Amino acid sequence: MALNKKSVDDINVSGKRVLVRCDFNVPLKNGEITDETRIVAALPTINKLIKDGGKVILCSHLGKVKNGPNEGESLAPVAKRLSEKLGKDVNFVSDYNVTGDVATAAVNAMKEGDVVLLQNTRFRGQEETKNGEQFSKELADLADVYVCDAFGSSHRAHASVAGVTKCISAKGGENAVGYLMQKEIDFLGNAVENPVRPFVAILGGAKVADKLNVINNLLEKCDTLIIGGGMAFTFLKAKGMEVGNSLVDNEKLDYCKEMMDKADKLGKKLLLPVDTTIADHFPDPIDGPIDVEVVDADKIPADKEGLDIGTKTAELYADAVKSAKTVVWNGPMGVFENPILAKGTIAVAKSLAETDATTIIGGGDSAAAVNQLGFADKMSHISTGGGASLEFLEGKELPGVVAADDK
């Protein structure tokens, strides 16, 4: 994967119209933003372009937009919050057509340093379809330069992520990545393509099926692969152990055997739980009280299920991290939403917080876990993309990264 991309530091935007694809897919409750993390994350790129005299046109999707355009998924609350954060007026184009006459007029009236926010890109059904050429062209018609800073959407070849870049190139414009995208490429991309060794990868979460290609790809790249979470029980069963009522994907037993054989052949360490925290049932509610005990991984009773790694496993995994120089972690070690079953995830997070290694959290539940458990500021990088992070770890080319011009 070519990772040497033009960034906002490599382009001259003075007096130019700059279309910036952001990730403003923020959670809303009764029209109010409940978490502004994604807005704050976009500010460095936006401020840089304003300072350099660009005419800054922002676009983003919000929500799934299953039933057509609606006020509940309008970007109006984002425009309001952005104005506050930037300390200047953000001109919001509320037109559901996104790129129509109203947008064109707003852009034509812009002066250097002005900011316009277009309506939710998914209000145009063509954003997500294969035949989004018209929408791509209309977006490009508004701008001279394009900047992608939406890593969370970069694994989708949508009109506002990848399609627009072809139209910008066709008229001699440049396509660059913003600071947020650059950071993801630097940390996630280089960790997988060019890690400082020893390189330890930690994979958790519920299902093996979700991480098939990630396991396969990381085994070739890392020195040690640690498996935890619900997916560990499919590996343990593949080794012939009794796992009781624990979560198992019986269709993936052969795959797990293949991966263990592959680790042996490549001379890689593949660590599995040596003990597990078990209970009679899954907690209901998920954060409710539950009686647990810790048993060796090969001693799980037939009527119990494993819901977290055990204490000996937590020590084993923490020990493996100590000598690492690069650590990538994707997926919790157990049902971390429950304080009784979060101990394994906390132990791993703590070991990452205490190491000198470059520590990269690969989005999704592991990002939620380190934030929730208070370890976020101790990590080198927490990825902003769930699906995009996973595809990066699989070694896939991301359309939003590929579409940017090489340096």
CSV table of C-alpha atoms in Angstrom, one decimal:
chain,number,residue,atom,x,y,z
A,1,MET,CA,0.0,0.0,0.0
A,2,ALA,CA,1.5,3.4,-1.0
A,3,LEU,CA,1.5,5.4,2.2
A,4,ASN,CA,3.5,8.5,1.0
A,5,LYS,CA,0.6,10.8,0.3
A,6,LYS,CA,0.3,14.6,-0.2
A,7,SER,CA,-0.9,16.3,2.9
A,8,VAL,CA,-2.3,19.7,3.7
A,9,ASP,CA,1.3,20.8,4.4
A,10,ASP,CA,2.2,20.0,0.7
A,11,ILE,CA,-0.4,22.1,-1.1
A,12,ASN,CA,-1.0,25.8,-1.6
A,13,VAL,CA,-4.6,26.7,-1.0
A,14,SER,CA,-4.4,30.5,-0.9
A,15,GLY,CA,-7.4,32.0,-2.7
A,16,LYS,CA,-8.5,28.5,-3.8
A,17,ARG,CA,-11.8,26.6,-3.1
A,18,VAL,CA,-11.0,23.6,-0.9
A,19,LEU,CA,-13.5,20.8,-0.5
A,20,VAL,CA,-12.8,18.9,2.7
A,21,ARG,CA,-14.4,15.5,3.4
A,22,CYS,CA,-14.7,15.3,7.2
A,23,ASP,CA,-16.2,12.7,9.5
A,24,PHE,CA,-19.0,14.6,11.3
A,25,ASN,CA,-21.0,11.4,11.9
A,26,VAL,CA,-21.7,12.5,15.5
A,27,PRO,CA,-24.2,11.0,17.9
A,28,LEU,CA,-27.4,13.1,18.3
A,29,LYS,CA,-30.1,13.1,20.9
A,30,ASN,CA,-33.2,15.3,20.4
A,31,GLY,CA,-31.2,17.3,17.9
A,32,GLU,CA,-28.3,17.9,20.3
A,33,ILE,CA,-24.7,16.5,19.8
A,34,THR,CA,-23.9,14.1,22.7
A,35,ASP,CA,-20.2,13.6,21.8
A,36,GLU,CA,-18.2,16.2,19.8
A,37,THR,CA,-15.0,14.1,19.5
A,38,ARG,CA,-15.2,13.9,15.7
A,39,ILE,CA,-15.8,17.7,15.4
A,40,VAL,CA,-12.8,18.5,17.6
A,41,ALA,CA,-10.6,16.0,15.6
A,42,ALA,CA,-11.3,17.9,12.4
A,43,LEU,CA,-10.3,21.3,13.7
A,44,PRO,CA,-6.5,21.2,13.1
A,45,THR,CA,-7.0,20.6,9.3
A,46,ILE,CA,-9.8,23.2,9.0
A,47,ASN,CA,-7.8,25.8,10.9
A,48,LYS,CA,-4.8,25.2,8.8
A,49,LEU,CA,-6.7,25.7,5.6
A,50,ILE,CA,-8.4,28.9,6.9
A,51,LYS,CA,-5.0,30.3,8.0
A,52,ASP,CA,-3.6,29.6,4.6
A,53,GLY,CA,-6.3,31.6,2.9
A,54,GLY,CA,-8.4,28.8,1.5
A,55,LYS,CA,-12.1,29.0,0.9
A,56,VAL,CA,-13.1,26.0,3.0
A,57,ILE,CA,-16.1,23.9,1.9
A,58,LEU,CA,-16.8,21.1,4.3
A,59,CYS,CA,-18.9,18.0,3.6
A,60,SER,CA,-19.7,14.8,5.6
A,61,HIS,CA,-22.4,12.1,6.0
A,62,LEU,CA,-24.4,11.7,9.2
A,63,GLY,CA,-26.3,8.5,10.1
A,64,LYS,CA,-27.5,5.8,7.7
A,65,VAL,CA,-30.2,7.8,6.0
A,66,LYS,CA,-32.4,4.8,5.2
A,67,ASN,CA,-35.7,6.7,4.6
A,68,GLY,CA,-34.5,9.6,2.6
A,69,PRO,CA,-33.5,13.1,3.7
A,70,ASN,CA,-34.9,14.2,7.1
A,71,GLU,CA,-34.2,17.0,9.6
A,72,GLY,CA,-33.2,14.4,12.2
A,73,GLU,CA,-30.0,13.6,10.2
A,74,SER,CA,-29.3,17.2,9.0
A,75,LEU,CA,-25.9,18.6,9.7
A,76,ALA,CA,-27.4,21.8,11.1
A,77,PRO,CA,-26.3,21.0,14.7
A,78,VAL,CA,-22.8,20.4,13.5
A,79,ALA,CA,-22.7,23.8,11.8
A,80,LYS,CA,-23.7,25.4,15.0
A,81,ARG,CA,-21.1,23.6,17.1
A,82,LEU,CA,-18.4,24.2,14.4
A,83,SER,CA,-19.1,28.0,14.4
A,84,GLU,CA,-18.5,28.0,18.2
A,85,LYS,CA,-15.3,25.9,18.0
A,86,LEU,CA,-13.8,27.9,15.1
A,87,GLY,CA,-14.8,31.3,16.5
A,88,LYS,CA,-16.3,32.3,13.2
A,89,ASP,CA,-19.5,31.9,11.2
A,90,VAL,CA,-20.0,28.6,9.4
A,91,ASN,CA,-22.4,29.1,6.5
A,92,PHE,CA,-24.6,26.1,6.4
A,93,VAL,CA,-26.2,25.1,3.1
A,94,SER,CA,-29.3,23.3,4.3
A,95,ASP,CA,-30.4,22.3,0.7
A,96,TYR,CA,-31.2,18.5,0.6
A,97,ASN,CA,-29.7,18.4,-2.9
A,98,VAL,CA,-26.3,19.1,-1.3
A,99,THR,CA,-24.6,20.6,-4.4
A,100,GLY,CA,-27.5,22.5,-6.0
A,101,ASP,CA,-27.8,26.2,-6.9
A,102,VAL,CA,-27.9,27.3,-3.2
A,103,ALA,CA,-24.5,25.6,-2.6
A,104,THR,CA,-23.0,27.1,-5.8
A,105,ALA,CA,-24.2,30.6,-4.8
A,106,ALA,CA,-22.8,30.2,-1.3
A,107,VAL,CA,-19.4,29.1,-2.6
A,108,ASN,CA,-19.3,31.9,-5.2
A,109,ALA,CA,-19.8,34.4,-2.5
A,110,MET,CA,-16.9,33.1,-0.3
A,111,LYS,CA,-13.9,35.2,0.6
A,112,GLU,CA,-10.5,33.7,1.7
A,113,GLY,CA,-10.8,32.1,5.1
A,114,ASP,CA,-14.6,31.7,4.9
A,115,VAL,CA,-16.2,28.3,5.8
A,116,VAL,CA,-19.2,26.7,4.2
A,117,LEU,CA,-20.8,23.4,5.4
A,118,LEU,CA,-22.8,21.4,2.8
A,119,GLN,CA,-25.8,19.2,3.8
A,120,ASN,CA,-25.5,15.5,4.7
A,121,THR,CA,-23.9,13.8,1.6
A,122,ARG,CA,-26.1,10.8,2.0
A,123,PHE,CA,-29.2,12.9,1.4
A,124,ARG,CA,-28.1,12.4,-2.2
A,125,GLY,CA,-28.8,8.7,-2.8
A,126,GLN,CA,-25.9,8.6,-5.3
A,127,GLU,CA,-23.3,9.1,-2.6
A,128,GLU,CA,-23.2,5.4,-1.9
A,129,THR,CA,-24.0,3.9,-5.3
A,130,LYS,CA,-21.9,2.6,-8.1
A,131,ASN,CA,-23.3,5.3,-10.4
A,132,GLY,CA,-22.3,8.3,-8.3
A,133,GLU,CA,-20.4,10.0,-11.2
A,134,GLN,CA,-22.8,12.9,-11.4
A,135,PHE,CA,-22.7,13.6,-7.7
A,136,SER,CA,-18.9,13.3,-7.8
A,137,LYS,CA,-18.7,15.8,-10.6
A,138,GLU,CA,-21.0,18.3,-8.9
A,139,LEU,CA,-18.9,18.1,-5.7
A,140,ALA,CA,-15.8,18.7,-7.7
A,141,ASP,CA,-17.4,21.6,-9.6
A,142,LEU,CA,-17.5,23.5,-6.3
A,143,ALA,CA,-13.8,23.2,-5.6
A,144,ASP,CA,-10.2,23.5,-7.0
A,145,VAL,CA,-8.6,21.3,-4.4
A,146,TYR,CA,-9.8,18.2,-2.4
A,147,VAL,CA,-8.7,17.1,1.1
A,148,CYS,CA,-9.9,13.9,2.7
A,149,ASP,CA,-9.8,13.9,6.5
A,150,ALA,CA,-12.5,11.2,7.1
A,151,PHE,CA,-10.6,8.1,7.9
A,152,GLY,CA,-13.7,6.4,9.3
A,153,SER,CA,-15.2,6.5,5.8
A,154,SER,CA,-12.0,5.9,3.8
A,155,HIS,CA,-12.7,2.2,3.3
A,156,ARG,CA,-15.8,3.1,1.2
A,157,ALA,CA,-15.4,4.1,-2.4
A,158,HIS,CA,-18.2,6.7,-2.1
A,159,ALA,CA,-18.7,9.8,-4.3
A,160,SER,CA,-17.4,12.2,-1.6
A,161,VAL,CA,-14.5,10.0,-0.6
A,162,ALA,CA,-13.0,8.6,-3.8
A,163,GLY,CA,-15.2,9.5,-6.8
A,164,VAL,CA,-14.7,13.3,-6.4
A,165,THR,CA,-10.9,12.9,-6.6
A,166,LYS,CA,-11.0,11.7,-10.3
A,167,CYS,CA,-13.0,14.8,-11.2
A,168,ILE,CA,-10.6,17.1,-9.3
A,169,SER,CA,-7.6,15.5,-11.0
A,170,ALA,CA,-9.3,15.8,-14.4
A,171,LYS,CA,-9.4,19.6,-14.1
A,172,GLY,CA,-5.8,19.8,-12.9
A,173,GLY,CA,-6.5,20.1,-9.1
A,174,GLU,CA,-4.7,18.3,-6.3
A,175,ASN,CA,-6.0,15.7,-3.8
A,176,ALA,CA,-4.4,15.6,-0.4
A,177,VAL,CA,-5.1,14.1,3.1
A,178,GLY,CA,-5.8,16.1,6.2
A,179,TYR,CA,-3.9,15.8,9.5
A,180,LEU,CA,-6.3,13.2,10.9
A,181,MET,CA,-5.9,10.9,7.9
A,182,GLN,CA,-2.1,11.5,7.9
A,183,LYS,CA,-1.9,10.4,11.5
A,184,GLU,CA,-3.8,7.2,10.8
A,185,ILE,CA,-1.5,6.4,7.8
A,186,ASP,CA,1.6,7.1,9.9
A,187,PHE,CA,0.5,5.0,12.8
A,188,LEU,CA,-1.7,2.2,11.5
A,189,GLY,CA,-0.3,1.9,8.1
A,190,ASN,CA,3.4,2.0,9.1
A,191,ALA,CA,2.7,-0.4,12.1
A,192,VAL,CA,1.5,-3.0,9.6
A,193,GLU,CA,3.8,-2.3,6.7
A,194,ASN,CA,7.0,-1.2,8.5
A,195,PRO,CA,6.9,-1.9,12.3
A,196,VAL,CA,9.7,-1.4,14.7
A,197,ARG,CA,10.3,-4.8,16.2
A,198,PRO,CA,9.4,-6.8,18.3
A,199,PHE,CA,5.9,-6.2,17.0
A,200,VAL,CA,3.0,-7.6,19.1
A,201,ALA,CA,-0.6,-7.7,17.8
A,202,ILE,CA,-3.4,-8.3,20.2
A,203,LEU,CA,-6.8,-9.4,18.9
A,204,GLY,CA,-10.0,-9.7,20.9
A,205,GLY,CA,-13.7,-9.3,20.4
A,206,ALA,CA,-16.5,-11.8,20.0
A,207,LYS,CA,-16.2,-13.5,16.7
A,208,VAL,CA,-13.3,-15.2,14.7
A,209,ALA,CA,-15.4,-14.5,11.5
A,210,ASP,CA,-15.0,-10.7,11.9
A,211,LYS,CA,-11.2,-11.0,12.0
A,212,LEU,CA,-10.3,-13.8,9.6
A,213,ASN,CA,-8.2,-11.7,7.2
A,214,VAL,CA,-6.8,-9.6,10.1
A,215,ILE,CA,-5.4,-12.8,11.8
A,216,ASN,CA,-4.0,-14.1,8.6
A,217,ASN,CA,-2.3,-10.8,7.6
A,218,LEU,CA,-1.0,-10.0,11.1
A,219,LEU,CA,0.5,-13.4,11.5
A,220,GLU,CA,2.8,-12.7,8.6
A,221,LYS,CA,3.7,-9.2,9.9
A,222,CYS,CA,4.0,-9.5,13.7
A,223,ASP,CA,6.4,-11.4,16.0
A,224,THR,CA,3.7,-12.4,18.6
A,225,LEU,CA,0.0,-12.7,18.1
A,226,ILE,CA,-2.2,-12.6,21.2
A,227,ILE,CA,-5.8,-13.9,21.0
A,228,GLY,CA,-8.4,-13.0,23.7
A,229,GLY,CA,-12.1,-12.2,23.9
A,230,GLY,CA,-14.9,-14.5,22.8
A,231,MET,CA,-12.9,-15.5,19.6
A,232,ALA,CA,-10.3,-17.3,21.8
A,233,PHE,CA,-12.7,-20.2,22.6
A,234,THR,CA,-12.9,-21.2,18.9
A,235,PHE,CA,-9.1,-21.6,19.0
A,236,LEU,CA,-9.2,-23.5,22.3
A,237,LYS,CA,-11.9,-25.9,20.9
A,238,ALA,CA,-9.8,-26.3,17.8
A,239,LYS,CA,-7.0,-27.5,20.1
A,240,GLY,CA,-9.4,-30.2,21.5
A,241,MET,CA,-10.3,-28.4,24.8
A,242,GLU,CA,-13.7,-28.5,26.4
A,243,VAL,CA,-15.1,-24.9,26.3
A,244,GLY,CA,-18.6,-25.5,27.9
A,245,ASN,CA,-21.2,-22.9,26.7
A,246,SER,CA,-18.6,-20.4,25.7
A,247,LEU,CA,-19.0,-18.6,22.3
A,248,VAL,CA,-17.7,-20.8,19.5
A,249,ASP,CA,-17.8,-20.6,15.8
A,250,ASN,CA,-17.9,-24.3,14.8
A,251,GLU,CA,-17.5,-23.4,11.1
A,252,LYS,CA,-14.1,-21.8,11.8
A,253,LEU,CA,-12.4,-24.6,13.7
A,254,ASP,CA,-10.4,-25.7,10.7
A,255,TYR,CA,-9.4,-22.1,10.0
A,256,CYS,CA,-8.1,-21.8,13.6
A,257,LYS,CA,-6.1,-25.0,13.2
A,258,GLU,CA,-4.6,-23.6,10.0
A,259,MET,CA,-3.6,-20.4,11.7
A,260,MET,CA,-2.0,-22.2,14.6
A,261,ASP,CA,-0.1,-24.4,12.0
A,262,LYS,CA,0.9,-21.2,10.1
A,263,ALA,CA,2.3,-19.6,13.3
A,264,ASP,CA,4.4,-22.7,13.9
A,265,LYS,CA,5.7,-22.7,10.3
A,266,LEU,CA,6.5,-19.0,10.4
A,267,GLY,CA,8.1,-19.3,13.8
A,268,LYS,CA,5.7,-16.8,15.3
A,269,LYS,CA,4.4,-16.9,18.9
A,270,LEU,CA,0.6,-17.3,19.0
A,271,LEU,CA,-0.6,-16.9,22.6
A,272,LEU,CA,-4.0,-18.2,23.8
A,273,PRO,CA,-5.6,-18.0,27.2
A,274,VAL,CA,-4.3,-20.4,29.9
A,275,ASP,CA,-7.1,-19.6,32.3
A,276,THR,CA,-10.5,-18.0,31.9
A,277,THR,CA,-13.2,-16.2,34.0
A,278,ILE,CA,-16.4,-18.2,33.8
A,279,ALA,CA,-20.0,-17.8,34.9
A,280,ASP,CA,-23.4,-19.6,34.6
A,281,HIS,CA,-24.7,-17.2,32.0
A,282,PHE,CA,-24.1,-13.9,30.1
A,283,PRO,CA,-24.8,-10.9,32.4
A,284,ASP,CA,-28.3,-9.4,32.0
A,285,PRO,CA,-28.3,-6.4,32.1
A,286,ILE,CA,-24.8,-6.4,30.6
A,287,ASP,CA,-23.3,-4.3,33.5
A,288,GLY,CA,-25.3,-6.1,36.2
A,289,PRO,CA,-23.9,-8.2,39.1
A,290,ILE,CA,-22.7,-11.7,38.2
A,291,ASP,CA,-20.9,-14.5,40.1
A,292,VAL,CA,-17.7,-15.6,38.5
A,293,GLU,CA,-14.7,-17.9,39.1
A,294,VAL,CA,-11.4,-18.3,37.4
A,295,VAL,CA,-10.4,-21.8,36.1
A,296,ASP,CA,-7.7,-23.2,33.8
A,297,ALA,CA,-8.6,-22.9,30.1
A,298,ASP,CA,-8.9,-26.7,29.8
A,299,LYS,CA,-11.1,-27.0,32.9
A,300,ILE,CA,-14.2,-25.1,31.8
A,301,PRO,CA,-17.3,-27.1,33.1
A,302,ALA,CA,-19.8,-28.1,30.4
A,303,ASP,CA,-22.5,-25.9,31.8
A,304,LYS,CA,-20.4,-22.7,32.2
A,305,GLU,CA,-19.2,-20.1,29.8
A,306,GLY,CA,-16.0,-18.0,29.6
A,307,LEU,CA,-16.6,-14.3,29.6
A,308,ASP,CA,-13.1,-12.8,30.2
A,309,ILE,CA,-9.4,-14.0,30.3
A,310,GLY,CA,-8.2,-15.1,33.7
A,311,THR,CA,-5.5,-13.7,36.0
A,312,LYS,CA,-2.7,-15.9,34.8
A,313,THR,CA,-3.5,-15.1,31.1
A,314,ALA,CA,-3.5,-11.4,32.0
A,315,GLU,CA,0.0,-11.7,33.4
A,316,LEU,CA,1.1,-13.8,30.4
A,317,TYR,CA,-0.2,-11.2,27.9
A,318,ALA,CA,1.2,-8.2,29.9
A,319,ASP,CA,4.6,-9.9,30.0
A,320,ALA,CA,4.5,-10.4,26.2
A,321,VAL,CA,3.9,-6.6,25.8
A,322,LYS,CA,6.8,-5.6,28.1
A,323,SER,CA,9.6,-6.1,25.5
A,324,ALA,CA,7.6,-5.0,22.5
A,325,LYS,CA,8.5,-1.9,20.4
A,326,THR,CA,5.2,-1.8,18.5
A,327,VAL,CA,1.8,-3.0,19.8
A,328,VAL,CA,-1.5,-3.0,17.8
A,329,TRP,CA,-4.6,-3.9,19.8
A,330,ASN,CA,-8.0,-4.5,18.3
A,331,GLY,CA,-10.9,-6.0,20.4
A,332,PRO,CA,-11.5,-6.3,24.1
A,333,MET,CA,-10.4,-9.4,26.2
A,334,GLY,CA,-13.9,-10.0,27.6
A,335,VAL,CA,-17.3,-8.4,28.3
A,336,PHE,CA,-15.6,-5.1,29.3
A,337,GLU,CA,-18.9,-3.2,29.7
A,338,ASN,CA,-19.3,-5.2,33.0
A,339,PRO,CA,-16.9,-4.1,35.8
A,340,ILE,CA,-16.5,-7.7,37.0
A,341,LEU,CA,-15.6,-8.9,33.5
A,342,ALA,CA,-13.4,-6.0,32.5
A,343,LYS,CA,-10.4,-7.1,34.5
A,344,GLY,CA,-8.7,-8.8,31.5
A,345,THR,CA,-9.2,-5.8,29.3
A,346,ILE,CA,-8.0,-3.4,32.1
A,347,ALA,CA,-4.9,-5.6,32.6
A,348,VAL,CA,-4.0,-5.4,28.9
A,349,ALA,CA,-4.7,-1.7,28.7
A,350,LYS,CA,-2.5,-1.1,31.8
A,351,SER,CA,0.3,-3.1,30.3
A,352,LEU,CA,0.1,-1.0,27.1
A,353,ALA,CA,0.0,2.2,29.2
A,354,GLU,CA,3.2,1.2,31.0
A,355,THR,CA,5.3,0.1,28.0
A,356,ASP,CA,7.7,2.3,26.0
A,357,ALA,CA,6.4,0.8,22.8
A,358,THR,CA,4.4,2.6,20.2
A,359,THR,CA,0.8,1.6,21.1
A,360,ILE,CA,-1.9,1.7,18.6
A,361,ILE,CA,-5.6,1.0,19.4
A,362,GLY,CA,-7.4,-0.1,16.3
A,363,GLY,CA,-10.8,1.6,16.6
A,364,GLY,CA,-14.2,0.1,17.5
A,365,ASP,CA,-14.7,-1.6,20.9
A,366,SER,CA,-11.0,-1.4,21.9
A,367,ALA,CA,-11.1,2.4,21.4
A,368,ALA,CA,-14.3,2.5,23.5
A,369,ALA,CA,-12.7,0.3,26.2
A,370,VAL,CA,-9.5,2.4,26.6
A,371,ASN,CA,-11.6,5.6,26.7
A,372,GLN,CA,-14.1,4.2,29.1
A,373,LEU,CA,-11.4,2.7,31.4
A,374,GLY,CA,-9.3,5.9,31.5
A,375,PHE,CA,-6.2,4.8,29.5
A,376,ALA,CA,-6.7,6.9,26.4
A,377,ASP,CA,-4.1,9.5,27.1
A,378,LYS,CA,-1.5,6.8,27.7
A,379,MET,CA,-1.7,5.4,24.1
A,380,SER,CA,0.3,6.6,21.2
A,381,HIS,CA,-2.6,6.5,18.8
A,382,ILE,CA,-6.3,5.6,19.0
A,383,SER,CA,-7.8,5.1,15.6
A,384,THR,CA,-10.9,7.0,14.6
A,385,GLY,CA,-12.2,4.3,12.2
A,386,GLY,CA,-13.8,1.0,13.1
A,387,GLY,CA,-14.3,-0.8,9.7
A,388,ALA,CA,-11.5,1.3,8.1
A,389,SER,CA,-9.0,0.3,10.9
A,390,LEU,CA,-9.9,-3.4,10.4
A,391,GLU,CA,-9.4,-3.2,6.7
A,392,PHE,CA,-6.0,-1.4,7.2
A,393,LEU,CA,-5.0,-4.2,9.5
A,394,GLU,CA,-6.1,-6.8,6.9
A,395,GLY,CA,-3.7,-5.2,4.5
A,396,LYS,CA,-6.4,-3.9,2.2
A,397,GLU,CA,-6.1,-0.8,0.1
A,398,LEU,CA,-8.5,1.8,1.3
A,399,PRO,CA,-10.2,3.8,-1.5
A,400,GLY,CA,-9.9,7.1,0.4
A,401,VAL,CA,-6.2,6.6,1.0
A,402,VAL,CA,-5.4,5.3,-2.5
A,403,ALA,CA,-7.3,8.3,-4.1
A,404,ALA,CA,-5.0,10.9,-2.6
A,405,ASP,CA,-2.1,12.1,-4.8
A,406,ASP,CA,1.3,10.6,-4.0
A,407,LYS,CA,4.0,13.0,-2.9
